[in-house]
mmCIF file of C-alpha atoms in Angstrom:
data_model
loop_
_atom_site.group_PDB
_atom_site.id
_atom_site.type_symbol
_atom_site.label_atom_id
_atom_site.label_comp_id
_atom_site.label_asym_id
_atom_site.label_seq_id
_atom_site.Cartn_x
_atom_site.Cartn_y
_atom_site.Cartn_z
ATOM 1 C CA MET A 1 -3.615 -36.612 50.755
ATOM 2 C CA LYS A 2 -7.394 -37.812 49.993
ATOM 3 C CA LYS A 3 -8.989 -38.993 53.205
ATOM 4 C CA SER A 4 -10.659 -42.749 52.867
ATOM 5 C CA ILE A 5 -12.191 -42.603 56.017
ATOM 6 C CA THR A 6 -14.198 -40.020 58.229
ATOM 7 C CA VAL A 7 -14.976 -40.654 61.847
ATOM 8 C CA SER A 8 -17.764 -38.239 63.058
ATOM 9 C CA GLY A 9 -18.097 -36.250 65.911
ATOM 10 C CA THR A 10 -15.759 -33.879 67.966
ATOM 11 C CA THR A 11 -14.106 -33.563 71.134
ATOM 12 C CA SER A 12 -12.244 -30.292 72.895
ATOM 13 C CA ILE A 13 -10.292 -31.820 75.061
ATOM 14 C CA ASP A 14 -7.845 -33.319 72.300
ATOM 15 C CA THR A 15 -7.961 -30.543 69.667
ATOM 16 C CA GLY A 16 -4.463 -29.810 70.848
ATOM 17 C CA ARG A 17 -3.144 -32.955 70.438
ATOM 18 C CA ARG A 18 -4.541 -34.182 67.506
ATOM 19 C CA ASN A 19 -3.609 -31.036 65.784
ATOM 20 C CA PHE A 20 0.169 -31.603 67.041
ATOM 21 C CA LEU A 21 -0.123 -35.270 65.113
ATOM 22 C CA LYS A 22 -1.644 -33.392 62.220
ATOM 23 C CA LEU A 23 0.853 -31.023 61.692
ATOM 24 C CA GLY A 24 3.809 -33.682 62.011
ATOM 25 C CA GLY A 25 2.293 -35.717 59.261
ATOM 26 C CA ILE A 26 1.813 -32.804 57.030
ATOM 27 C CA GLY A 27 5.272 -31.600 57.691
ATOM 28 C CA VAL A 28 6.956 -35.143 56.620
ATOM 29 C CA MET A 29 4.830 -35.436 53.515
ATOM 30 C CA ILE A 30 5.849 -32.369 52.153
ATOM 31 C CA ALA A 31 9.421 -32.267 52.838
ATOM 32 C CA GLY A 32 9.492 -35.974 51.634
ATOM 33 C CA LEU A 33 8.743 -34.664 48.083
ATOM 34 C CA ALA A 34 12.117 -33.562 47.725
ATOM 35 C CA LEU A 35 13.405 -37.278 48.037
ATOM 36 C CA VAL A 36 11.425 -38.642 45.410
ATOM 37 C CA GLY A 37 13.810 -39.433 42.270
ATOM 38 C CA CYS A 38 17.010 -38.934 44.329
ATOM 39 C CA ASP A 39 20.136 -40.995 43.034
ATOM 40 C CA ASP A 40 22.185 -43.180 45.081
ATOM 41 C CA ASP A 41 25.281 -45.051 44.095
ATOM 42 C CA ASN A 42 24.687 -47.860 46.607
ATOM 43 C CA PHE A 43 21.001 -48.526 44.300
ATOM 44 C CA ASP A 44 22.528 -51.480 42.411
ATOM 45 C CA TYR A 45 22.123 -54.028 44.850
ATOM 46 C CA ASN A 46 21.014 -57.549 43.950
ATOM 47 C CA PRO A 47 21.215 -60.697 46.057
ATOM 48 C CA GLY A 48 20.674 -63.236 43.627
ATOM 49 C CA ASN A 49 18.067 -65.357 45.426
ATOM 50 C CA ASN A 50 14.316 -66.004 45.320
ATOM 51 C CA ILE A 51 13.967 -64.348 48.957
ATOM 52 C CA PHE A 52 14.173 -60.482 48.809
ATOM 53 C CA ASP A 53 16.947 -59.035 50.341
ATOM 54 C CA LEU A 54 16.605 -55.354 51.397
ATOM 55 C CA GLY A 55 20.028 -54.367 49.602
ATOM 56 C CA ALA A 56 23.027 -52.685 50.540
ATOM 57 C CA GLY A 57 23.801 -49.246 51.587
ATOM 58 C CA ASP A 58 20.927 -46.475 51.925
ATOM 59 C CA VAL A 59 18.920 -48.366 49.744
ATOM 60 C CA GLY A 60 18.826 -51.480 52.558
ATOM 61 C CA VAL A 61 18.045 -48.676 55.227
ATOM 62 C CA LEU A 62 15.050 -47.309 53.083
ATOM 63 C CA ASN A 63 13.434 -51.142 52.445
ATOM 64 C CA TYR A 64 13.757 -51.677 56.138
ATOM 65 C CA ALA A 65 11.775 -48.494 56.906
ATOM 66 C CA TYR A 66 9.486 -49.519 54.310
ATOM 67 C CA ALA A 67 8.917 -52.770 55.897
ATOM 68 C CA LEU A 68 7.965 -51.198 59.158
ATOM 69 C CA GLU A 69 5.517 -48.428 57.582
ATOM 70 C CA GLN A 70 3.766 -51.263 55.802
ATOM 71 C CA LEU A 71 3.293 -52.910 59.106
ATOM 72 C CA GLU A 72 2.065 -49.961 60.683
ATOM 73 C CA ALA A 73 -0.172 -48.768 57.959
ATOM 74 C CA ASP A 74 -1.833 -52.557 57.844
ATOM 75 C CA PHE A 75 -2.471 -52.561 61.657
ATOM 76 C CA TYR A 76 -4.160 -48.963 61.590
ATOM 77 C CA THR A 77 -5.770 -49.856 58.391
ATOM 78 C CA LYS A 78 -7.497 -53.066 60.456
ATOM 79 C CA VAL A 79 -8.153 -50.563 63.421
ATOM 80 C CA VAL A 80 -10.002 -47.770 61.703
ATOM 81 C CA ASN A 81 -11.935 -50.158 59.590
ATOM 82 C CA ASN A 82 -13.554 -51.721 62.581
ATOM 83 C CA PHE A 83 -12.816 -49.975 65.741
ATOM 84 C CA TYR A 84 -12.805 -51.648 68.985
ATOM 85 C CA THR A 85 -15.822 -51.982 70.884
ATOM 86 C CA GLY A 86 -16.357 -48.811 73.128
ATOM 87 C CA ALA A 87 -13.973 -46.739 71.463
ATOM 88 C CA SER A 88 -14.883 -42.969 72.205
ATOM 89 C CA THR A 89 -14.653 -40.095 69.609
ATOM 90 C CA ALA A 90 -11.408 -38.825 70.810
ATOM 91 C CA GLU A 91 -10.095 -42.415 70.589
ATOM 92 C CA LYS A 92 -11.349 -42.734 67.185
ATOM 93 C CA GLU A 93 -9.643 -39.433 65.983
ATOM 94 C CA ILE A 94 -6.340 -40.187 67.145
ATOM 95 C CA LEU A 95 -6.528 -43.439 65.797
ATOM 96 C CA THR A 96 -7.580 -42.335 62.461
ATOM 97 C CA ASP A 97 -4.627 -39.630 62.206
ATOM 98 C CA LEU A 98 -2.222 -42.115 63.055
ATOM 99 C CA TYR A 99 -3.544 -44.335 60.635
ATOM 100 C CA HIS A 100 -3.407 -41.482 57.762
ATOM 101 C CA HIS A 101 0.366 -40.589 58.966
ATOM 102 C CA GLU A 102 1.423 -44.356 58.261
ATOM 103 C CA VAL A 103 -0.143 -44.683 55.252
ATOM 104 C CA ILE A 104 1.433 -41.566 54.028
ATOM 105 C CA HIS A 105 4.757 -42.998 55.470
ATOM 106 C CA ARG A 106 4.283 -46.123 53.717
ATOM 107 C CA ASP A 107 3.353 -44.226 50.281
ATOM 108 C CA PHE A 108 5.981 -41.979 50.538
ATOM 109 C CA PHE A 109 8.868 -44.816 50.868
ATOM 110 C CA LYS A 110 7.509 -46.684 48.139
ATOM 111 C CA ALA A 111 7.571 -43.659 45.918
ATOM 112 C CA ALA A 112 11.132 -42.664 46.680
ATOM 113 C CA LEU A 113 12.215 -46.193 46.429
ATOM 114 C CA SER A 114 10.593 -46.531 42.833
ATOM 115 C CA GLY A 115 11.975 -43.447 41.773
ATOM 116 C CA ALA A 116 15.879 -44.325 42.400
ATOM 117 C CA THR A 117 16.077 -47.937 42.325
ATOM 118 C CA THR A 118 14.471 -51.170 41.258
ATOM 119 C CA GLN A 119 15.182 -52.891 44.456
ATOM 120 C CA VAL A 120 11.960 -52.185 46.145
ATOM 121 C CA LEU A 121 10.546 -54.130 48.782
ATOM 122 C CA PRO A 122 7.556 -55.879 47.735
ATOM 123 C CA THR A 123 3.985 -55.669 49.426
ATOM 124 C CA LEU A 124 4.328 -57.717 52.474
ATOM 125 C CA GLU A 125 1.669 -60.137 53.921
ATOM 126 C CA PHE A 126 1.215 -59.548 57.903
ATOM 127 C CA GLN A 127 -0.185 -61.517 60.548
ATOM 128 C CA TYR A 128 -1.603 -60.627 64.001
ATOM 129 C CA PRO A 129 -2.206 -64.112 66.018
ATOM 130 C CA ASN A 130 -2.445 -62.330 69.616
ATOM 131 C CA VAL A 131 -4.280 -59.100 68.818
ATOM 132 C CA ASN A 132 -7.658 -58.964 69.558
ATOM 133 C CA PHE A 133 -9.241 -56.165 67.115
ATOM 134 C CA ASN A 134 -12.314 -55.926 68.982
ATOM 135 C CA ASP A 135 -10.497 -55.503 72.609
ATOM 136 C CA ARG A 136 -9.168 -51.739 73.685
ATOM 137 C CA THR A 137 -6.477 -52.934 75.812
ATOM 138 C CA SER A 138 -5.119 -55.586 73.018
ATOM 139 C CA VAL A 139 -5.269 -52.973 70.106
ATOM 140 C CA LEU A 140 -3.510 -50.316 72.331
ATOM 141 C CA ALA A 141 -0.879 -52.505 73.717
ATOM 142 C CA THR A 142 -0.074 -53.542 70.133
ATOM 143 C CA ALA A 143 -0.383 -49.956 69.026
ATOM 144 C CA LYS A 144 2.026 -48.881 71.761
ATOM 145 C CA ALA A 145 4.477 -51.960 70.881
ATOM 146 C CA LEU A 146 4.593 -50.922 67.114
ATOM 147 C CA GLU A 147 5.123 -47.196 67.709
ATOM 148 C CA ASP A 148 8.015 -47.773 70.438
ATOM 149 C CA THR A 149 9.503 -50.025 68.078
ATOM 150 C CA GLY A 150 9.594 -48.077 65.352
ATOM 151 C CA VAL A 151 11.166 -44.980 66.992
ATOM 152 C CA ALA A 152 14.021 -47.164 68.254
ATOM 153 C CA ALA A 153 14.204 -48.866 64.754
ATOM 154 C CA TYR A 154 14.653 -45.252 63.239
ATOM 155 C CA ASN A 155 17.138 -44.034 65.535
ATOM 156 C CA GLY A 156 19.387 -47.590 65.599
ATOM 157 C CA ALA A 157 19.446 -47.432 61.658
ATOM 158 C CA GLY A 158 20.498 -43.593 61.535
ATOM 159 C CA LYS A 159 23.813 -44.077 61.394
ATOM 160 C CA TYR A 160 23.940 -46.499 58.497
ATOM 161 C CA ILE A 161 22.325 -43.611 56.389
ATOM 162 C CA THR A 162 24.962 -41.934 54.228
ATOM 163 C CA ASN A 163 23.206 -39.662 52.017
ATOM 164 C CA PRO A 164 22.126 -36.505 54.237
ATOM 165 C CA THR A 165 18.881 -35.899 52.460
ATOM 166 C CA TYR A 166 17.786 -39.478 53.396
ATOM 167 C CA LEU A 167 19.198 -38.871 56.934
ATOM 168 C CA VAL A 168 17.156 -35.662 57.298
ATOM 169 C CA ILE A 169 13.853 -37.156 56.101
ATOM 170 C CA ALA A 170 14.277 -40.170 58.519
ATOM 171 C CA GLY A 171 15.033 -37.317 61.348
ATOM 172 C CA LYS A 172 11.727 -35.636 60.506
ATOM 173 C CA ILE A 173 9.568 -39.083 60.469
ATOM 174 C CA VAL A 174 10.846 -40.710 63.605
ATOM 175 C CA SER A 175 9.852 -37.408 65.270
ATOM 176 C CA VAL A 176 6.578 -37.904 64.078
ATOM 177 C CA GLU A 177 6.683 -41.351 65.314
ATOM 178 C CA ALA A 178 7.654 -40.388 68.957
ATOM 179 C CA ARG A 179 4.368 -38.285 68.793
ATOM 180 C CA HIS A 180 2.696 -41.288 67.965
ATOM 181 C CA ALA A 181 4.282 -43.348 70.591
ATOM 182 C CA SER A 182 3.140 -40.581 73.328
ATOM 183 C CA ALA A 183 -0.263 -40.240 72.025
ATOM 184 C CA ILE A 184 -0.928 -43.888 72.159
ATOM 185 C CA ARG A 185 0.844 -44.122 75.671
ATOM 186 C CA ASP A 186 -1.453 -41.152 76.924
ATOM 187 C CA LEU A 187 -4.575 -42.809 75.896
ATOM 188 C CA ILE A 188 -3.458 -46.232 77.899
ATOM 189 C CA ASN A 189 -2.070 -43.847 81.074
ATOM 190 C CA PRO A 190 -3.900 -40.275 80.190
ATOM 191 C CA GLY A 191 -2.183 -37.378 82.711
ATOM 192 C CA THR A 192 0.792 -39.390 83.518
ATOM 193 C CA ALA A 193 4.470 -39.491 82.700
ATOM 194 C CA ALA A 194 3.997 -42.592 80.694
ATOM 195 C CA PHE A 195 4.012 -40.924 77.668
ATOM 196 C CA SER A 196 7.866 -40.509 78.142
ATOM 197 C CA GLY A 197 8.557 -43.738 80.327
ATOM 198 C CA ASP A 198 11.984 -45.045 81.420
ATOM 199 C CA ASP A 199 11.313 -47.973 79.160
ATOM 200 C CA VAL A 200 11.655 -45.828 75.984
ATOM 201 C CA ILE A 201 13.779 -42.824 77.367
ATOM 202 C CA ASP A 202 17.171 -43.162 78.791
ATOM 203 C CA PRO A 203 17.041 -41.740 82.245
ATOM 204 C CA THR A 204 20.579 -40.842 82.108
ATOM 205 C CA THR A 205 20.632 -39.001 78.658
ATOM 206 C CA GLY A 206 17.054 -38.372 78.260
ATOM 207 C CA LEU A 207 17.144 -39.624 74.675
ATOM 208 C CA ASP A 208 15.326 -42.119 72.733
ATOM 209 C CA VAL A 209 15.884 -45.769 72.881
ATOM 210 C CA ALA A 210 18.060 -46.781 69.968
ATOM 211 C CA LYS A 211 17.841 -50.493 68.479
ATOM 212 C CA GLU A 212 19.835 -52.459 65.675
ATOM 213 C CA PRO A 213 18.046 -53.649 63.021
ATOM 214 C CA LYS A 214 18.145 -57.483 63.999
ATOM 215 C CA ASP A 215 16.990 -56.604 67.214
ATOM 216 C CA ILE A 216 14.089 -54.759 65.633
ATOM 217 C CA VAL A 217 13.174 -57.667 63.082
ATOM 218 C CA ALA A 218 13.201 -60.156 66.057
ATOM 219 C CA VAL A 219 10.374 -58.070 67.459
ATOM 220 C CA ALA A 220 8.387 -57.285 64.445
ATOM 221 C CA GLY A 221 8.917 -60.374 62.589
ATOM 222 C CA GLY A 222 6.291 -61.791 64.659
ATOM 223 C CA PHE A 223 3.745 -59.630 62.413
ATOM 224 C CA ILE A 224 5.599 -60.428 59.166
ATOM 225 C CA LYS A 225 4.700 -63.026 57.078
ATOM 226 C CA THR A 226 6.455 -62.536 54.167
ATOM 227 C CA PRO A 227 9.994 -63.702 54.293
ATOM 228 C CA PHE A 228 13.015 -61.356 53.689
ATOM 229 C CA THR A 229 16.841 -60.635 54.557
ATOM 230 C CA TRP A 230 19.047 -57.784 54.954
ATOM 231 C CA LYS A 231 22.344 -59.801 54.624
ATOM 232 C CA GLU A 232 24.368 -56.599 55.274
ATOM 233 C CA ARG A 233 22.964 -56.309 58.579
ATOM 234 C CA GLY A 234 23.094 -60.028 59.311
ATOM 235 C CA ILE A 235 19.426 -60.555 59.381
ATOM 236 C CA GLY A 236 18.361 -63.835 57.172
#
């Protein structure tokens, strides 16, 4: 993917972490090529109303993921085009890496859906009423919330995917999202165990938290201006 944003400067401290993030994004992009253009019997859902419905079966899950990736890509686009005051070189590099990953994820889902169905979620509009993009604490807290929500969303929706190809890709993407979440948490509380806190990791099972789509939309919906429904999952 051609980069549209370049951040100058280098750092030795975060090289390993940045390579860890970069490899995750590249892996998903390559693996995802196999998904584009795949067919699925569920890709014919038409809700018959003016508000877009995410759809039934696998197409609904893919549109759901596409909505969340649109949100994350939009957020990081705003962050990297006008970094908050006092952002360090290391922070700029990491946030720029996350921006590129989310754009890859967003564009991947759009291409995959467009190659398989006409039931593709349109480009959404977003709002950030409580986010101060010039303040480090506000930006990183929002990034943390979005990344944690994204991981929980993929984990919760995985059981609704019937096509094994889609399930493998979703598993690859959620692993990258989990790395994002850990990187953001480490920026907020460096050198601590916060990167795998008990609020996102079940201390009894050691597994990431999983949340149902309706619970995710209830949280992320505050950022999304464009209305949509997902009747199959009781949303809208």
